[in-house]
PDB file of C-alpha atoms in Angstrom:
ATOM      1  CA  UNK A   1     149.535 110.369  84.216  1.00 49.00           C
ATOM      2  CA  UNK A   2     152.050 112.485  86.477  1.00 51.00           C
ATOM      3  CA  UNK A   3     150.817 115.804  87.278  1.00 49.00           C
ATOM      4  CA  UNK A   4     152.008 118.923  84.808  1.00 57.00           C
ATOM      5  CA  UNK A   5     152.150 122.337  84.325  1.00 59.00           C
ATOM      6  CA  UNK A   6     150.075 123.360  80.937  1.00 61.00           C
ATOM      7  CA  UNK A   7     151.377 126.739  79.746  1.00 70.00           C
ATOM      8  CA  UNK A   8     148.637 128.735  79.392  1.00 69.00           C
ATOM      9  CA  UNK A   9     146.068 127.418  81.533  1.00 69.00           C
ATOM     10  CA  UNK A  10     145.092 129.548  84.817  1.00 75.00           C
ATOM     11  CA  UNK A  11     145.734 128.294  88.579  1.00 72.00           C
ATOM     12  CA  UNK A  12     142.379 126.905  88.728  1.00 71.00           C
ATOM     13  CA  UNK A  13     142.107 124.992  85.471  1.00 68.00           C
ATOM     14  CA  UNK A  14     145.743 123.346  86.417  1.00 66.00           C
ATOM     15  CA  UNK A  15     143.684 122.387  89.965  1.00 67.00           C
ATOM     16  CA  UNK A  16     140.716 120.723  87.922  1.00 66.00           C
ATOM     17  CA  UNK A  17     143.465 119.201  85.446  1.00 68.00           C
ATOM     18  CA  UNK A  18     145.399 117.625  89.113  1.00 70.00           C
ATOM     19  CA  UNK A  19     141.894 116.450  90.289  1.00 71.00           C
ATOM     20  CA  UNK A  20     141.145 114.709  87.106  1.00 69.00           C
ATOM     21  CA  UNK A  21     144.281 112.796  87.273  1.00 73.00           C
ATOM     22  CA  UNK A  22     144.005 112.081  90.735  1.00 77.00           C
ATOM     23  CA  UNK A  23     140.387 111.081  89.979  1.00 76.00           C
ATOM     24  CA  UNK A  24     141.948 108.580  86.833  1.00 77.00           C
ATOM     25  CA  UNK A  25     144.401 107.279  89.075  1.00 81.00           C
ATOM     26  CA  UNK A  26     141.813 106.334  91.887  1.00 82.00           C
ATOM     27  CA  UNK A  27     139.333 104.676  89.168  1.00 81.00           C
ATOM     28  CA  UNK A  28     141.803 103.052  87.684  1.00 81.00           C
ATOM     29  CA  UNK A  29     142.981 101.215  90.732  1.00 80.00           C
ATOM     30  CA  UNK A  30     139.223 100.777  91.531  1.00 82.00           C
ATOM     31  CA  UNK A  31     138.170  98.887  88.422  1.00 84.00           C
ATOM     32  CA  UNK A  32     141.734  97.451  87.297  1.00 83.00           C
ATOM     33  CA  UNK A  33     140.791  93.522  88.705  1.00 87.00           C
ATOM     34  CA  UNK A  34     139.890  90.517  87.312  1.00 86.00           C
ATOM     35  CA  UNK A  35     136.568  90.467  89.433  1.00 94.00           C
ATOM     36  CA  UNK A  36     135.797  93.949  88.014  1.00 94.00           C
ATOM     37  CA  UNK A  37     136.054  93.483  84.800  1.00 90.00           C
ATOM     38  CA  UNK A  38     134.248  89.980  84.888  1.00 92.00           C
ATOM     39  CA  UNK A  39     131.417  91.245  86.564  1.00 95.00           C
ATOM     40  CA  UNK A  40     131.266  94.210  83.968  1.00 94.00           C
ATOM     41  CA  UNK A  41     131.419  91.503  81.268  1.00 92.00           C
ATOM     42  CA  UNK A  42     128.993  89.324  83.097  1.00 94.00           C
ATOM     43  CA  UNK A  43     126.353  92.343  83.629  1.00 95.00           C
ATOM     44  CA  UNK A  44     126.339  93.332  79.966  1.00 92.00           C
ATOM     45  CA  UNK A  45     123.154  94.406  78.523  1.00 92.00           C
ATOM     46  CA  UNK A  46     121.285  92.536  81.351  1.00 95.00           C
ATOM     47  CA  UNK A  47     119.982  93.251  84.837  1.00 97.00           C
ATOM     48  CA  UNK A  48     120.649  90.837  87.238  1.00 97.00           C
ATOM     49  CA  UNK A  49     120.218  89.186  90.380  1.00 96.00           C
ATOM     50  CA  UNK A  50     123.107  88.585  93.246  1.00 95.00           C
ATOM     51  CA  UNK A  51     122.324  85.029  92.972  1.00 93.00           C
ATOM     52  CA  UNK A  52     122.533  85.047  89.390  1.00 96.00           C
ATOM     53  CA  UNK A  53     125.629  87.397  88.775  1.00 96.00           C
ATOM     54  CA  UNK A  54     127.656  84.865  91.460  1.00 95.00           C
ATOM     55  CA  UNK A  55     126.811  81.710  89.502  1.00 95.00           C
ATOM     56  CA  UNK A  56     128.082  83.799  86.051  1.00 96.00           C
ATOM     57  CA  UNK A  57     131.019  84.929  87.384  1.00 95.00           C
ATOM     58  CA  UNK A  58     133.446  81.748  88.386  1.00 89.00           C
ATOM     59  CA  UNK A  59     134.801  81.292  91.287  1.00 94.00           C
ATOM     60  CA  UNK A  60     134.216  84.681  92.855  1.00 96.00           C
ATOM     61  CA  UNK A  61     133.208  84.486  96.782  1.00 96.00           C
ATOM     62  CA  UNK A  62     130.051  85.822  98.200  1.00 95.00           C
ATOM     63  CA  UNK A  63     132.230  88.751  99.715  1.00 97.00           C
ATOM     64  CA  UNK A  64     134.223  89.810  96.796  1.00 96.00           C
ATOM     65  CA  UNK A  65     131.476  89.916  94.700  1.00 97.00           C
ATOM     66  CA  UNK A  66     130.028  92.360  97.265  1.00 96.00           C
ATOM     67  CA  UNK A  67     133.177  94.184  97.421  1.00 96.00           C
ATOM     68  CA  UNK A  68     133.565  94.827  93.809  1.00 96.00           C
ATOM     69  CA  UNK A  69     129.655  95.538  93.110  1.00 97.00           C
ATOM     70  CA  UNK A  70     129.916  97.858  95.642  1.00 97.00           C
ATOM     71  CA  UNK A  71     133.038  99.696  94.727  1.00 95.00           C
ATOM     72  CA  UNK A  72     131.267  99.883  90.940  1.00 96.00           C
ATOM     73  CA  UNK A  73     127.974 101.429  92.440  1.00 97.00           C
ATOM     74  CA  UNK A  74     130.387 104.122  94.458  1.00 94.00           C
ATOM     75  CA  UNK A  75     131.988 104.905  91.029  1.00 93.00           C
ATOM     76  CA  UNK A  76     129.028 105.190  89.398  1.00 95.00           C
ATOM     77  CA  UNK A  77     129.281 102.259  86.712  1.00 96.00           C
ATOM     78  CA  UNK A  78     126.499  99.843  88.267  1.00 98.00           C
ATOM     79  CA  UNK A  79     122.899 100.676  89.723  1.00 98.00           C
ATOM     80  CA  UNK A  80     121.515  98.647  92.259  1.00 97.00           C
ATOM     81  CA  UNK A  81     117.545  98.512  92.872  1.00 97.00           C
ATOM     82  CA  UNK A  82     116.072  96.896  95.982  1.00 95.00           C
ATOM     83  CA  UNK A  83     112.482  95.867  95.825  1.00 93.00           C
ATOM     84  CA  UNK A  84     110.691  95.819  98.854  1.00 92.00           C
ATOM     85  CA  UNK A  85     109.721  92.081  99.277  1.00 92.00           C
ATOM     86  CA  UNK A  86     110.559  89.378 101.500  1.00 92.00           C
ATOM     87  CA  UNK A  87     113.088  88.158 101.174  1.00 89.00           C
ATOM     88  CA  UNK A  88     114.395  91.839  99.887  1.00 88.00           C
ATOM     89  CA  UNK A  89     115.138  91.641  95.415  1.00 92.00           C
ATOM     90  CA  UNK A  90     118.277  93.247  94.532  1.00 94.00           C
ATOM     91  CA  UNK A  91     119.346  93.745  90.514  1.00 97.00           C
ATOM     92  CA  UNK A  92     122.194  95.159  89.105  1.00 98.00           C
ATOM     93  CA  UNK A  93     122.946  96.933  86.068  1.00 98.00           C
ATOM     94  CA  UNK A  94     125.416  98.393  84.392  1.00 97.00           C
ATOM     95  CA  UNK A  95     124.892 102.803  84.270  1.00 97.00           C
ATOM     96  CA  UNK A  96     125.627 104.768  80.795  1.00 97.00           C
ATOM     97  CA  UNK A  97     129.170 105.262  82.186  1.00 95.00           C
ATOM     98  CA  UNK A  98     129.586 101.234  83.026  1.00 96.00           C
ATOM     99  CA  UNK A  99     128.375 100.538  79.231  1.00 96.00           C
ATOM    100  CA  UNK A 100     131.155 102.919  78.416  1.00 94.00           C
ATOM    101  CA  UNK A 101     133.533 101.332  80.253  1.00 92.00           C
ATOM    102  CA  UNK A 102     132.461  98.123  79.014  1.00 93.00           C
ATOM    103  CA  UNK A 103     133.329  98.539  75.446  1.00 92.00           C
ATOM    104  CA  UNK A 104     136.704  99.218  76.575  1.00 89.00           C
ATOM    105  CA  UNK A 105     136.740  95.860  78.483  1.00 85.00           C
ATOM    106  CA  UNK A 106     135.490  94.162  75.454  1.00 88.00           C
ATOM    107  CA  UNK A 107     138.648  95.651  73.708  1.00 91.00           C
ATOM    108  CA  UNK A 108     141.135  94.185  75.882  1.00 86.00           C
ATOM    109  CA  UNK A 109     139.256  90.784  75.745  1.00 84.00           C
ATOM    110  CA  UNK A 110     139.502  91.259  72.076  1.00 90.00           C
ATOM    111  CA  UNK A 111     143.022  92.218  71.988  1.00 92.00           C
ATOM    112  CA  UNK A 112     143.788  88.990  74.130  1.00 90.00           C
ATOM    113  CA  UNK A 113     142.166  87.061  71.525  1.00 91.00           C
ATOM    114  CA  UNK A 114     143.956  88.189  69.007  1.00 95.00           C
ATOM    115  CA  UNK A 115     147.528  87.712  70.421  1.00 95.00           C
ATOM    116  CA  UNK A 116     146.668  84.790  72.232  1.00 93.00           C
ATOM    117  CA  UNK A 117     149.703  82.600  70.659  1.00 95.00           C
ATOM    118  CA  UNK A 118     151.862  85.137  70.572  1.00 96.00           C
ATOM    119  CA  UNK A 119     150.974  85.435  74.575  1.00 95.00           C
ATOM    120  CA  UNK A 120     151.614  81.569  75.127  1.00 95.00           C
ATOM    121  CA  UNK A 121     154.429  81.331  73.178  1.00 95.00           C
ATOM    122  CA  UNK A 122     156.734  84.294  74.969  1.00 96.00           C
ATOM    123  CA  UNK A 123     155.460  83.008  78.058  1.00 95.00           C
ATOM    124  CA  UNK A 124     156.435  79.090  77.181  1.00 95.00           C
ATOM    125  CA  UNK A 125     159.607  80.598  75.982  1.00 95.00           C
ATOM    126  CA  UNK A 126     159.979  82.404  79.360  1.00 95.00           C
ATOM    127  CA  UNK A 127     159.484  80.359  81.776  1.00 94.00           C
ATOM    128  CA  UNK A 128     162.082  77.339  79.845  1.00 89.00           C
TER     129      UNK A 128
END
C-alpha cells in the first residue's frame, strides 16, 4: 500500500488517495490482533455486556479487553451504550462498518479451516 502517483488524477485527489492509505495503514495496525478479531467474532450479531464479552473471549485481561473495545469504538466498528443505573450498564455492539469487517474475519477463520493440515504439517515439517 506504498504511496503513488496516478496519472491523471489532480493534486488534491492524489492527497485524498495518500490519506486513504495512511488511513488503511493505521486501521490495519489497529484491528490486526488476536484480541481484535476475537472480540469482533465474540460480538457477532449480539449486544453485550463487559462482563459477558470477558467470559467469551479466553483469556483476555480486564485491561486489554478495554484497550481493544476502546480502540474499536475510536474506529468506528463497535458502539458502546451506558445506561444510567447503579452500578452504571454498558453493552457493546458491533456498528454497520464492524459487521463489515466481520465477514472478512469470518473469511480468514474459514480459510484457516480449510488449510488447517496443510498449516500443521509445514509447520511440523519446520520446526524438525
Amino acid at each position: 500500500m506504498g504511496t503513488k502517483q496516478v496519472i491523471g488524477l489532480s493534486a488534491a485527489e492524489q492527497a485524498d488517495l495518500g490519506r486513504a492509505d495512511s488511513l488503511a495503514r493505521e486501521i490495519f495496525s489497529d484491528v490486526a490482533n488476536k484480541w481484535a478479531f476475537l472480540i469482533i467474532e465474540t460480538l457477532g450479531d449480539e449486544t453485550r455486556r463487559f462482563s459477558d464479552l470477558r467470559n467469551r473471549v479466553g483469556g483476555i485481561s480486564h485491561k486489554m479487553l478495554t484497550q481493544n473495545l476502546r480502540m474499536l469504538e475510536r474506529n468506528g466498528l463497535v458502539e458502546r451504550t451506558v445506561y444510567p443505573t447503579v452500578p452504571p450498564k454498558v453493552e457493546y455492539t458491533l456498528t454497520a462498518a464492524g459487521q463489515g469487517l466481520r465477514a472478512t474475519v469470518d473469511s480468514m477463520c474459514a480459510w484457516t479451516h480449510k488449510y488447517f493440515d496443510h498449516i500443521e504439517t509445514a509447520r511440523a515439517s519446520f520446526d524438525e
